[in-house]
């Protein structure tokens, strides 16, 4: 030992001293392959392909040399049209924060003056959308957001643009003053990174900053190479290798890249990836690194825990200049799990193509030029499995695989303030509730029959205009007069008067009870994020809506701090006059209690009383509810579950789109089975009668969709729905107060075969004009599923390598 120590310290002392000063050990993360997403037959929908990333090691090279290296690398990337990471929110020509551009784009979209404050912008939006002057700000804010889907980048209680808040947050996180201008920040960064502005142009300095900003971030460990660009081209790789001697510390590394072989196919089911933007510390404990991509929507998001593999690592030796000397050790990564979906690719393709065709025909061949969007869902009526789900317009998730560019991101955003402007990133099948129109009439019929408010054989006289509720007189579609109408005929010809009367007999509470039993106004629980639960027209839901208005009013306008007092005032919504008490005395006593609870301003008390009175359910409200209008808003998925429940005899299954999860070694980690949510307490004969009415829609003379199904190979039962879509401003700049009706939404729901149902389909075309316009979508899907001449998809092994 003495001789060995002498050899190490004396004989070879200089050698090891020099080596310790010049050789560094680095641990390099090896990204694991993300798990595949496959259809029910094993066809790969989302896989991986081999790509290369460009990284820079933190070395002992002087700052001035690193600046030259950074500029050279960025120039090579730009020369070959490769994207590089740039996390500094400063734009050039002129020098400005990109938050300013985002604010300007929002103002242009809504025709807001460039210099308008949030208060001024809000006032203009109130005027443009004809919100009356007596509507309080918080209610107007809700109306703009919920009814007109206006983006509001500020809160009503602080009036500061979110763009400005993001700018301030970034400055604070990076050590800058809140009032620093973009030029101040640029200058400070140049000084901090030792960028000689006499040597470099502003454009060159900005490129260097992008790289140096990444290298100086504390979120990256000192030993970890910093990724500058991903999925680089062969041309960039070649140029880096050719100039490697001049680019110390620059490394080309293998990296799996998420790949969607079919482009935008099933994009809303699959979802997309994005950079880790928050909760970094928590995610790093789960094995993530700052350069990882993570699921942001669709299955990529909801099944992230399975799809994310376990990264490996490689220990290497480099010299002080960052040049690789040797590999010491390597731990292989473990790929993520395979997620198997319930959908079949062939049926999905038919769904997407037929939906797109129906939208194009509505837009081009008929007078509906604003028709761009829609959705369709196909479901197994006996299990709840999703067989197909499509939404238009679509997007290509490959755009996100290595980080989406600002240009590509902008191309996926709505370009106008039109509430039905195309939104490619929204899954219309689960996230965009709409009034269901006449497709709700089977719900009304179910409730009426079960509660003995109508009978199967009873006829109700339709005179074209309904007068059963004093003070209102809604009419049938286009003033149609159907005469004596029984249940079967009412469904077949979609008679409004029949269902107005049924709704009147039921009342709001019973209608609401059955709507909830069918799953409306609640989440279905499908394994996809951002599902909307929609809304049901009924007394309870209306009271909840106005309870929210009172909560907001007391918080933001009255600024009442006492939470107990708030709750007592909100509870007044549910109070009724006592027996023998007049409305005058009831509300006078309520006013006194509100004053005792801390609201002393008479105008504010008047507003609260107005909310309480407006929350009451009126006899006429249920008429709209019974034909699928009013506050009713549903998603195509909810409607598909409802139709499946009618088709199978009253069992509501939980919809699901994930069949199983299989690990890399073949172990089944998760396997889904049909799950019964509720069995309706409904007479099977009543549902059978409703199904007969739906069969008449597609097969009998006078049926609203008979022409679509002439010659069909399959017996189909269905129902059309034409839903009012609201109003819009055709000339927002020159005549902002002029409003015109949108075209109606086109719905069609169906199940097949009629004799022994297997599949239910729901299709909607936004502003498609009339219900039968969506019927061809359902026919195409049903016939592909039940009467296709094509062979079935071949089953493929789950561990098949992606080329």
Tab-separated table of C-alpha atoms in Angstrom, residues 374-379 389-390 427-434 520 524 634-643 747 749 761-764 766:
chain	number	residue	atom	x	y	z
A	374	UNK	CA	-68.728	19.277	-36.078
A	375	UNK	CA	-68.331	16.020	-34.200
A	376	UNK	CA	-69.435	12.398	-34.216
A	377	UNK	CA	-69.368	9.610	-31.619
A	378	UNK	CA	-70.077	5.905	-32.133
A	379	UNK	CA	-70.580	3.724	-29.060
A	389	UNK	CA	-64.904	9.628	-32.111
A	390	UNK	CA	-64.161	12.451	-34.528
A	427	UNK	CA	-62.487	18.161	-29.098
A	428	UNK	CA	-66.060	19.062	-30.048
A	429	UNK	CA	-67.203	15.557	-29.118
A	430	UNK	CA	-66.595	16.088	-25.392
A	431	UNK	CA	-65.663	19.732	-24.765
A	432	UNK	CA	-68.194	21.820	-26.695
A	433	UNK	CA	-71.753	21.491	-25.348
A	434	UNK	CA	-74.593	22.691	-27.570
A	520	UNK	CA	-76.892	15.018	-18.627
A	524	UNK	CA	-69.385	10.792	-18.275
A	634	UNK	CA	-75.011	18.670	-24.075
A	635	UNK	CA	-71.967	17.094	-25.662
A	636	UNK	CA	-72.158	14.517	-28.466
A	637	UNK	CA	-70.670	11.947	-26.068
A	638	UNK	CA	-73.439	12.522	-23.509
A	639	UNK	CA	-76.026	12.249	-26.266
A	640	UNK	CA	-74.446	9.007	-27.523
A	641	UNK	CA	-74.646	7.496	-24.026
A	642	UNK	CA	-78.313	8.544	-23.819
A	643	UNK	CA	-79.205	6.969	-27.169
A	747	UNK	CA	-78.011	16.898	-35.052
A	749	UNK	CA	-78.819	10.367	-33.414
A	761	UNK	CA	-74.129	7.045	-33.354
A	762	UNK	CA	-74.503	10.765	-32.675
A	763	UNK	CA	-73.414	13.383	-35.206
A	764	UNK	CA	-73.568	17.180	-35.133
A	766	UNK	CA	-72.299	23.245	-36.326
